[in-house]
Amino acid sequence: MSSMSLWFSFTFVVIALLLSMWQKLGLEKEIAIGTVRCAVQLLAIGYVLQFVFHTDHPIYQALVIAMMIGVASWNASRRGDGLPGILWRVTASLTVTATLTMSLLLVLGLIKPTPQYLIPITGMIIGNSMIVAGLFLSHMKRETETARGEIEALLCLGANKKQAIHGVLKRAVKASMIPTFDTMKTIGLVQLPGTMTGMIIAGANPLEAVRYQILIMFAFSSSAAISAALISALAYSSWFTRESMLRP
Amino acid sequence: MASVLSLEHLGKQLPTQQHTWLFSDITVDIASPEITLIMGKSGQGKSTLLRLLGLLDTADDGTIRHLGKTPTEWGPEKWRMSVSYVAQQPVMLPGSVEDNLRAVSRLHKRPFETELARTWMEAVGLGEMDWSKQAAQLSGGERQRVALVRSLLLHPTVLLLDEVTASLDTISKRATEELLVDLHRREGTTLLWITHDWEQARAVGQRIWFLAGGRLLEDSPADRFFEGPQTQEAQEFLSAHLVQKEDAPCLP
């Protein structure tokens, strides 16, 4: 894709801007910020990846992955604003999820241990886990408020924190995993996902591209389950005080 | 022997206005098992006081002890098993009536006391209830009684009762009162009971705590409180009730 073509792609942003102005939606600032951030972030990561692939040094790969985990953890933990220690809990669950899933992919020989495979696939795993963790925290916040009476009734019967919040936790874990499995059910019928589309555009055989996409989707299912289980195990106590009282 | 429950300079601030006390400096002691009724106008913090004792809320000042030990020394779960709060608005756990009654047995891996549960359900007027019925379908009064029996199966030393008979008809109310008084006599359970029901207070109360103006103004034996309250606030409270009672229409 030439630089000229990239400039032409701004036509789509101009369409969005014009529609916003015409309909008086007041989204011009949002569209402008989104456009600049999207272009700058992607170009920056493009240069970073080019450098990392070129040098092929593990420390740079680790740094890129650490940055991904950092940004994803910060983003997901915002859903649990006000909960003590939520950032480190999300960071720990995303780190363990990425490590476990990637180790499994490497040990089973499903991907090659090169930065071209490791970085994009780890990024996708972390991205999916970030969505799961964010959804879990949002659901927990809402559910804990709705089920406050139920939790307190159980506490009054001598339940410990885990027993008292178990029902709410189960509902939140389930709700956070559903979108991943819903996507698996409709993939290929509704949307052609990123990996597959990218590979086909780059000239790969569609069947080869599909194989990789299946691999990614299956990896997503396990990473969604791992991250939901981890974040729920690490975060449920944040809803209670040290004296096992439900936070106001 | 250590007191069943002792409160030392207990205070709670209003959650919305810091440094404004809902109540403060409550120092009182329940030396041996008894039935204490907590009375006072609405908004004096009676429910909050029970919630503090049930470890559902944090006090902003003071300490509480049960049998000589603080909540930290007990551990929150052990404390709540011994000092159990029964809410004014009872919440049913998901599932059937039986699932609710079995909650204590399930949580603490104890055998379910089927006969005792049946006896107590009968005592509160729910002897005919189908235990397989979904708890969410129960009426307010039924929920209140199922929630009470659910807590009784814990065999707590202290029961914190927050207007637990408020939505019951007269017959069910009397039956529930009888069960609770009987429990106190047989098992020595201490009852700390909020009520706005005058007759109830006179019938079952051995001692009265009267809360007003953010203070525990009276802590007296029930007879003495009703015959000659010490404070002007309590006298006004009592006379307001008498006026209300005289004004009530007499039914033939």
Coordinates of C-alpha atoms in Angstrom, one line a residue:
Chain A
M1 CA 0.0 0.0 0.0
S2 CA 1.5 3.3 -1.1
S3 CA 1.7 6.4 1.1
M4 CA -0.6 8.2 -1.3
S5 CA -3.2 5.4 -0.8
L6 CA -2.9 5.9 2.9
W7 CA -3.6 9.6 2.5
F8 CA -6.7 8.7 0.4
S9 CA -8.0 6.6 3.2
F10 CA -8.6 9.8 5.1
T11 CA -11.6 10.2 2.8
F12 CA -13.5 7.8 5.1
V13 CA -12.8 10.0 8.1
V14 CA -13.9 13.1 6.2
I15 CA -17.2 11.3 5.4
A16 CA -17.7 10.6 9.2
L17 CA -16.8 14.3 10.0
L18 CA -19.2 15.6 7.4
L19 CA -22.1 13.4 8.6
S20 CA -21.4 14.5 12.2
M21 CA -21.5 18.2 11.2
W22 CA -24.6 17.7 9.0
Q23 CA -26.5 15.9 11.7
K24 CA -25.1 18.2 14.4
L25 CA -23.9 15.3 16.4
G26 CA -21.0 17.2 17.9
L27 CA -18.7 14.3 17.4
E28 CA -16.1 16.2 15.3
K29 CA -13.6 16.4 18.2
E30 CA -14.0 12.8 19.1
I31 CA -13.5 11.8 15.4
A32 CA -10.5 14.0 15.1
I33 CA -8.8 12.7 18.3
G34 CA -9.7 9.1 17.4
T35 CA -8.2 9.5 13.9
V36 CA -5.0 11.0 15.1
R37 CA -4.5 8.6 17.9
C38 CA -5.3 5.6 15.7
A39 CA -2.9 6.7 13.0
V40 CA -0.1 7.7 15.4
Q41 CA -0.4 4.6 17.6
L42 CA -0.5 2.2 14.6
L43 CA 2.4 3.9 12.8
A44 CA 4.4 3.9 16.0
I45 CA 3.8 0.2 16.7
G46 CA 4.6 -0.5 13.0
Y47 CA 8.1 1.1 13.5
V48 CA 8.5 -0.6 16.8
L49 CA 7.6 -4.0 15.3
Q50 CA 9.9 -3.4 12.4
F51 CA 12.8 -2.7 14.8
V52 CA 11.9 -5.7 17.0
F53 CA 11.7 -8.1 14.1
H54 CA 14.9 -6.8 12.7
T55 CA 16.9 -7.0 15.9
D56 CA 15.3 -10.3 16.9
H57 CA 16.4 -9.8 20.5
P58 CA 14.1 -11.4 23.2
I59 CA 14.4 -8.4 25.5
Y60 CA 12.7 -6.1 22.9
Q61 CA 9.9 -8.7 22.4
A62 CA 9.4 -8.9 26.2
L63 CA 9.3 -5.1 26.4
V64 CA 6.6 -4.9 23.7
I65 CA 4.5 -7.6 25.4
A66 CA 5.0 -5.9 28.8
M67 CA 3.7 -2.7 27.3
M68 CA 0.7 -4.5 25.8
I69 CA -0.1 -6.0 29.3
G70 CA 0.4 -2.6 31.0
V71 CA -2.0 -0.7 28.7
A72 CA -4.6 -3.5 28.7
S73 CA -4.5 -3.8 32.5
W74 CA -4.8 -0.1 32.9
N75 CA -7.7 0.0 30.5
A76 CA -9.6 -3.0 32.0
S77 CA -9.0 -1.9 35.6
R78 CA -10.8 1.4 34.9
R79 CA -14.0 -0.6 35.0
G80 CA -13.3 -1.4 38.6
D81 CA -12.5 2.2 39.6
G82 CA -12.4 2.7 43.3
L83 CA -11.7 -1.0 44.1
P84 CA -8.4 -1.2 46.1
G85 CA -5.6 -3.0 44.3
I86 CA -7.6 -3.7 41.2
L87 CA -4.7 -2.7 38.8
W88 CA -2.3 -5.3 40.1
R89 CA -5.0 -7.9 40.2
V90 CA -5.9 -7.3 36.5
T91 CA -2.2 -7.2 35.6
A92 CA -1.5 -10.5 37.3
S93 CA -4.5 -12.2 35.6
L94 CA -3.6 -10.9 32.1
T95 CA 0.1 -11.9 32.6
V96 CA -0.7 -15.4 33.7
T97 CA -3.3 -15.8 30.9
A98 CA -0.9 -14.7 28.2
T99 CA 1.9 -16.8 29.6
L100 CA -0.2 -20.0 29.9
T101 CA -1.9 -19.6 26.5
M102 CA 1.3 -18.8 24.7
S103 CA 3.3 -21.6 26.4
L104 CA 0.6 -24.0 25.3
L105 CA 0.7 -22.8 21.7
L106 CA 4.5 -23.1 21.7
V107 CA 4.7 -26.5 23.5
L108 CA 2.2 -28.0 21.2
G109 CA 4.2 -26.6 18.2
L110 CA 1.2 -24.7 16.9
I111 CA 3.1 -21.5 16.3
K112 CA 6.8 -20.8 15.6
P113 CA 8.8 -19.2 18.3
T114 CA 9.6 -16.1 16.2
P115 CA 8.6 -12.5 17.0
Q116 CA 6.4 -12.4 13.9
Y117 CA 4.1 -15.0 15.5
L118 CA 4.7 -14.3 19.2
I119 CA 4.0 -10.6 19.3
P120 CA 0.7 -10.4 17.2
I121 CA -0.8 -13.5 18.8
T122 CA 0.1 -12.5 22.3
G123 CA -1.4 -9.1 21.5
M124 CA -4.6 -10.7 20.4
I125 CA -4.8 -13.0 23.5
I126 CA -4.1 -10.0 25.8
G127 CA -6.7 -7.9 24.0
N128 CA -9.4 -10.6 24.3
S129 CA -8.5 -11.1 28.0
M130 CA -8.7 -7.4 28.5
I131 CA -12.3 -7.4 27.2
V132 CA -13.1 -10.3 29.4
A133 CA -11.6 -8.7 32.5
G134 CA -13.3 -5.3 31.8
L135 CA -16.7 -7.0 31.3
F136 CA -16.2 -9.0 34.5
L137 CA -15.5 -5.9 36.5
S138 CA -18.5 -4.0 35.1
H139 CA -20.9 -6.9 35.7
M140 CA -19.5 -7.4 39.2
K141 CA -20.1 -3.7 40.0
R142 CA -23.6 -3.8 38.8
E143 CA -24.5 -7.3 40.2
T144 CA -23.0 -6.5 43.6
E145 CA -25.2 -3.5 43.9
T146 CA -28.3 -5.4 42.8
A147 CA -27.6 -8.4 45.0
R148 CA -26.4 -6.4 48.0
G149 CA -29.3 -7.9 50.1
E150 CA -28.5 -11.4 49.1
I151 CA -24.8 -11.0 49.9
E152 CA -25.5 -9.5 53.3
A153 CA -28.1 -12.1 54.1
L154 CA -25.4 -14.8 53.6
L155 CA -22.9 -12.8 55.6
C156 CA -25.5 -12.7 58.5
L157 CA -25.6 -16.5 58.3
G158 CA -21.9 -16.7 58.9
A159 CA -20.8 -17.1 55.3
N160 CA -17.3 -16.1 54.4
K161 CA -16.5 -13.6 51.7
K162 CA -16.3 -16.2 49.0
Q163 CA -19.4 -18.0 50.0
A164 CA -21.3 -14.7 50.2
I165 CA -20.4 -13.4 46.8
H166 CA -20.3 -16.8 45.0
G167 CA -23.6 -16.4 43.2
V168 CA -22.7 -12.9 42.0
L169 CA -19.3 -14.0 41.0
K170 CA -20.6 -16.9 39.0
R171 CA -23.1 -14.7 37.1
A172 CA -20.3 -12.1 36.3
V173 CA -17.9 -14.8 35.1
K174 CA -20.5 -16.2 32.8
A175 CA -21.5 -12.8 31.5
S176 CA -17.9 -11.9 30.8
M177 CA -17.2 -15.0 28.8
I178 CA -20.4 -15.1 26.7
P179 CA -19.2 -12.5 24.0
T180 CA -16.2 -14.7 23.2
F181 CA -18.3 -17.8 22.7
D182 CA -21.0 -15.8 20.8
T183 CA -18.3 -14.6 18.4
M184 CA -17.1 -18.2 17.9
K185 CA -20.6 -19.1 16.9
T186 CA -21.1 -16.5 14.2
I187 CA -17.5 -16.1 13.0
G188 CA -17.2 -16.6 9.2
L189 CA -21.0 -16.0 8.8
V190 CA -21.2 -12.5 10.1
Q191 CA -17.7 -11.2 10.0
L192 CA -14.4 -12.3 8.6
P193 CA -11.9 -11.8 11.4
G194 CA -8.7 -9.8 11.4
T195 CA -6.0 -12.5 11.2
M196 CA -7.7 -14.3 8.3
T197 CA -8.5 -11.1 6.5
G198 CA -5.0 -9.8 6.9
M199 CA -3.4 -13.0 5.7
I200 CA -5.7 -13.2 2.7
I201 CA -4.9 -9.5 1.7
A202 CA -1.2 -10.3 2.1
G203 CA -1.7 -13.1 -0.5
A204 CA -1.9 -16.2 1.7
N205 CA -4.0 -19.2 0.7
P206 CA -7.5 -18.7 2.3
L207 CA -7.5 -22.2 3.7
E208 CA -4.1 -21.6 5.4
A209 CA -5.5 -18.3 6.7
V210 CA -8.6 -20.0 8.1
R211 CA -6.5 -22.6 9.9
Y212 CA -4.7 -19.8 11.7
Q213 CA -8.0 -18.1 12.5
I214 CA -9.4 -21.3 14.0
L215 CA -6.2 -21.6 16.1
I216 CA -6.7 -18.0 17.3
M217 CA -10.4 -18.5 18.1
F218 CA -9.7 -21.7 20.1
A219 CA -6.9 -20.0 21.9
F220 CA -9.3 -17.1 22.7
S221 CA -11.8 -19.6 24.3
S222 CA -9.2 -20.9 26.7
S223 CA -7.7 -17.5 27.4
A224 CA -11.2 -16.1 28.1
A225 CA -11.9 -18.9 30.6
I226 CA -8.4 -18.5 32.2
S227 CA -8.6 -14.8 32.5
A228 CA -12.2 -14.8 33.9
A229 CA -11.3 -17.5 36.4
L230 CA -8.2 -15.7 37.5
I231 CA -9.6 -12.2 37.8
S232 CA -12.6 -13.5 39.7
A233 CA -10.4 -15.4 42.1
L234 CA -8.1 -12.4 42.6
A235 CA -10.7 -9.6 42.6
Y236 CA -13.7 -10.8 44.6
S237 CA -12.2 -9.8 48.0
S238 CA -11.8 -6.2 46.7
W239 CA -15.6 -5.8 47.2
F240 CA -15.2 -6.4 50.9
T241 CA -13.4 -4.5 53.7
R242 CA -10.8 -6.1 55.9
E243 CA -13.6 -6.9 58.3
S244 CA -15.5 -8.8 55.6
M245 CA -18.1 -6.1 55.2
L246 CA -19.5 -5.4 51.8
R247 CA -18.1 -2.0 50.6
P248 CA -20.6 0.8 50.4
Chain B
M1 CA -18.2 -13.8 83.5
A2 CA -17.8 -11.7 80.4
S3 CA -20.9 -9.7 79.2
V4 CA -23.0 -11.1 76.4
L5 CA -22.6 -7.8 74.5
S6 CA -20.9 -4.6 75.5
L7 CA -20.8 -1.3 73.6
E8 CA -18.2 1.3 74.5
H9 CA -18.5 4.9 73.2
L10 CA -20.0 3.6 70.0
G11 CA -20.6 6.2 67.4
K12 CA -21.6 6.4 63.7
Q13 CA -21.4 9.4 61.4
L14 CA -23.9 10.2 58.7
P15 CA -22.6 8.7 55.5
T16 CA -23.5 11.8 53.5
Q17 CA -22.3 14.4 56.0
Q18 CA -18.9 13.7 57.6
H19 CA -18.4 14.9 61.2
T20 CA -22.2 14.9 61.7
W21 CA -23.0 12.1 64.1
L22 CA -26.1 9.9 63.6
F23 CA -25.4 8.7 67.2
S24 CA -22.4 8.8 69.4
D25 CA -21.0 7.8 72.8
I26 CA -23.3 4.8 73.2
T27 CA -22.0 2.9 76.2
V28 CA -24.1 0.0 77.4
D29 CA -23.7 -3.5 78.6
I30 CA -25.8 -6.6 78.4
A31 CA -24.4 -8.7 81.2
S32 CA -26.6 -11.8 80.9
P33 CA -29.1 -13.1 78.4
E34 CA -32.2 -10.9 78.2
I35 CA -34.7 -9.4 75.8
T36 CA -33.9 -5.8 75.1
L37 CA -36.3 -3.7 72.9
I38 CA -34.9 -0.7 71.1
M39 CA -37.3 2.1 70.7
G40 CA -37.2 5.7 69.4
K41 CA -38.5 7.8 66.5
S42 CA -37.6 6.9 62.9
G43 CA -34.2 8.2 61.8
Q44 CA -32.4 7.8 65.2
G45 CA -30.1 5.1 63.9
K46 CA -31.7 2.1 65.5
S47 CA -31.2 -0.1 62.4
T48 CA -27.7 1.3 61.9
L49 CA -26.9 0.3 65.5
L50 CA -28.0 -3.2 64.9
R51 CA -26.0 -3.3 61.6
L52 CA -22.9 -2.3 63.4
L53 CA -23.4 -5.0 66.0
G54 CA -24.0 -7.5 63.1
L55 CA -20.8 -6.4 61.5
L56 CA -22.5 -5.2 58.3
D57 CA -21.3 -1.6 58.9
T58 CA -18.2 0.0 60.4
A59 CA -18.5 2.2 63.5
D60 CA -16.7 5.5 63.3
D61 CA -16.0 5.5 67.0
G62 CA -15.9 3.1 69.9
T63 CA -15.7 -0.7 70.4
I64 CA -18.0 -3.6 70.7
R65 CA -17.4 -6.9 72.5
H66 CA -19.2 -10.1 72.6
L67 CA -18.4 -12.5 75.5
G68 CA -15.3 -10.3 76.2
K69 CA -13.8 -10.4 72.7
T70 CA -13.8 -7.9 69.9
P71 CA -14.9 -8.7 66.4
T72 CA -11.2 -9.0 65.3
E73 CA -10.6 -11.5 68.1
W74 CA -13.6 -13.5 67.0
G75 CA -13.1 -13.2 63.3
P76 CA -16.0 -11.8 61.3
E77 CA -17.6 -15.1 60.3
K78 CA -17.5 -16.5 63.9
W79 CA -18.9 -13.2 65.2
R80 CA -21.8 -13.2 62.8
M81 CA -22.6 -16.8 63.6
S82 CA -22.9 -15.9 67.2
V83 CA -24.4 -12.4 66.8
S84 CA -26.8 -12.7 63.9
Y85 CA -28.7 -9.9 62.3
V86 CA -32.2 -10.4 60.8
A87 CA -33.1 -7.6 58.4
Q88 CA -36.3 -5.6 58.3
Q89 CA -36.6 -6.3 54.6
P90 CA -35.9 -10.0 54.4
V91 CA -34.0 -11.2 51.4
M92 CA -34.6 -14.7 50.1
L93 CA -31.7 -16.6 48.7
P94 CA -32.2 -18.0 45.2
G95 CA -34.1 -21.3 45.1
S96 CA -36.8 -22.8 47.1
V97 CA -38.0 -22.4 50.7
E98 CA -36.1 -25.5 51.6
D99 CA -32.9 -24.1 50.0
N100 CA -33.3 -21.1 52.2
L101 CA -33.8 -23.2 55.3
R102 CA -30.9 -25.4 54.5
A103 CA -28.6 -22.4 54.0
V104 CA -26.8 -22.7 57.3
S105 CA -26.4 -26.4 57.0
R106 CA -24.9 -25.9 53.5
L107 CA -22.6 -23.0 54.5
H108 CA -21.2 -24.6 57.6
K109 CA -21.4 -28.3 56.4
R110 CA -23.6 -29.2 59.4
P111 CA -26.4 -31.7 59.2
F112 CA -29.8 -30.1 58.5
E113 CA -32.0 -30.0 61.5
T114 CA -35.2 -31.0 59.6
E115 CA -37.4 -31.6 62.7
L116 CA -36.4 -28.4 64.4
A117 CA -36.9 -26.4 61.2
R118 CA -40.4 -28.0 60.8
T119 CA -41.2 -27.2 64.5
W120 CA -40.1 -23.6 64.1
M121 CA -41.9 -23.1 60.8
E122 CA -45.0 -24.4 62.5
A123 CA -44.5 -22.2 65.5
V124 CA -44.4 -19.1 63.2
G125 CA -47.6 -20.2 61.4
L126 CA -46.0 -21.7 58.3
G127 CA -46.6 -25.3 59.1
E128 CA -48.6 -25.8 55.9
M129 CA -46.0 -24.3 53.6
D130 CA -44.8 -26.3 50.7
W131 CA -41.0 -26.2 51.1
S132 CA -40.5 -26.8 47.4
K133 CA -42.1 -23.5 46.6
Q134 CA -39.8 -20.8 45.1
A135 CA -38.8 -18.4 47.8
A136 CA -39.2 -15.5 45.4
Q137 CA -42.9 -16.2 45.3
L138 CA -43.5 -15.8 49.0
S139 CA -45.4 -12.8 50.4
G140 CA -43.6 -10.2 52.6
G141 CA -44.9 -11.8 55.8
E142 CA -43.9 -15.3 54.7
R143 CA -40.4 -14.1 53.7
Q144 CA -40.0 -12.4 57.1
R145 CA -40.8 -15.6 58.9
V146 CA -38.7 -17.9 56.7
A147 CA -35.8 -15.5 57.1
L148 CA -36.2 -15.6 60.8
V149 CA -36.3 -19.4 61.0
R150 CA -33.3 -19.5 58.6
S151 CA -31.3 -17.4 61.1
L152 CA -32.6 -19.4 64.1
L153 CA -31.1 -22.5 62.7
L154 CA -27.7 -20.9 63.3
H155 CA -28.4 -21.1 67.0
P156 CA -26.9 -17.7 67.7
T157 CA -26.2 -16.4 71.2
V158 CA -27.5 -13.0 70.2
L159 CA -30.3 -12.3 67.7
L160 CA -30.4 -8.8 66.3
L161 CA -34.0 -8.4 65.2
D162 CA -34.8 -5.4 63.0
E163 CA -38.6 -5.0 63.1
V164 CA -39.0 -8.7 62.2
T165 CA -42.7 -8.7 62.8
A166 CA -43.5 -5.5 61.0
S167 CA -45.4 -7.0 58.1
L168 CA -47.2 -9.8 60.0
D169 CA -50.8 -10.0 60.9
T170 CA -51.7 -10.1 64.6
I171 CA -51.9 -13.9 64.9
S172 CA -48.6 -14.5 63.2
K173 CA -47.0 -11.7 65.2
R174 CA -48.1 -13.2 68.5
A175 CA -46.9 -16.7 67.3
T176 CA -43.5 -15.3 66.3
E177 CA -43.2 -13.4 69.6
E178 CA -44.0 -16.5 71.6
L179 CA -41.4 -18.5 69.6
L180 CA -38.7 -15.9 70.3
V181 CA -39.5 -15.6 74.0
D182 CA -39.6 -19.4 74.3
L183 CA -36.2 -19.5 72.6
H184 CA -34.8 -17.0 75.0
R185 CA -36.1 -19.1 78.0
R186 CA -34.9 -22.4 76.7
E187 CA -31.6 -21.6 75.0
G188 CA -30.7 -18.3 76.7
T189 CA -30.7 -16.4 73.5
T190 CA -30.2 -12.7 73.9
L191 CA -32.7 -10.7 71.8
L192 CA -31.9 -7.2 70.8
W193 CA -35.1 -6.1 69.1
I194 CA -36.1 -2.9 67.3
T195 CA -39.8 -2.3 67.4
H196 CA -42.3 0.5 66.9
D197 CA -45.0 -1.7 68.3
W198 CA -45.9 -0.5 71.8
E199 CA -47.8 -3.6 72.8
Q200 CA -45.0 -5.8 71.6
A201 CA -42.5 -3.8 73.7
R202 CA -44.6 -4.1 76.8
A203 CA -45.4 -7.8 76.3
V204 CA -41.9 -9.2 75.6
G205 CA -39.4 -6.5 76.6
Q206 CA -37.4 -7.0 79.8
R207 CA -35.4 -3.9 79.2
I208 CA -35.7 -0.9 76.9
W209 CA -33.1 1.1 75.1
F210 CA -34.5 4.5 74.1
L211 CA -32.6 6.4 71.3
A212 CA -33.2 10.1 70.7
G213 CA -31.1 13.0 69.6
G214 CA -28.1 10.8 68.6
R215 CA -27.8 9.4 72.2
L216 CA -28.9 6.4 74.1
L217 CA -31.1 8.3 76.5
E218 CA -32.6 5.5 78.5
D219 CA -31.5 2.0 79.4
S220 CA -34.1 0.9 81.9
P221 CA -36.1 -2.2 82.9
A222 CA -39.2 -2.3 80.7
D223 CA -41.7 -1.7 83.6
R224 CA -39.8 1.3 84.9
F225 CA -39.5 2.8 81.4
F226 CA -43.3 2.5 80.7
E227 CA -44.3 3.7 84.1
G228 CA -42.0 6.6 84.6
P229 CA -39.4 7.4 81.9
Q230 CA -36.4 9.4 83.2
T231 CA -35.9 11.8 80.3
Q232 CA -38.3 14.4 78.9
E233 CA -37.7 13.0 75.4
A234 CA -39.0 9.6 76.5
Q235 CA -41.9 11.1 78.3
E236 CA -42.9 13.0 75.1
F237 CA -42.4 9.9 73.1
L238 CA -44.7 7.9 75.4
S239 CA -47.4 10.6 75.6
A240 CA -47.4 11.0 71.8
H241 CA -48.1 7.3 71.6
L242 CA -50.9 7.5 74.2
V243 CA -52.5 10.4 72.3
Q244 CA -52.2 8.4 69.1
K245 CA -53.9 5.5 70.8
E246 CA -56.7 7.5 72.2
D247 CA -57.3 9.1 68.8
A248 CA -57.5 5.8 67.1
P249 CA -61.1 5.0 66.0
C250 CA -62.8 2.3 68.1
L251 CA -64.2 -0.5 66.1
P252 CA -67.4 -2.2 67.4

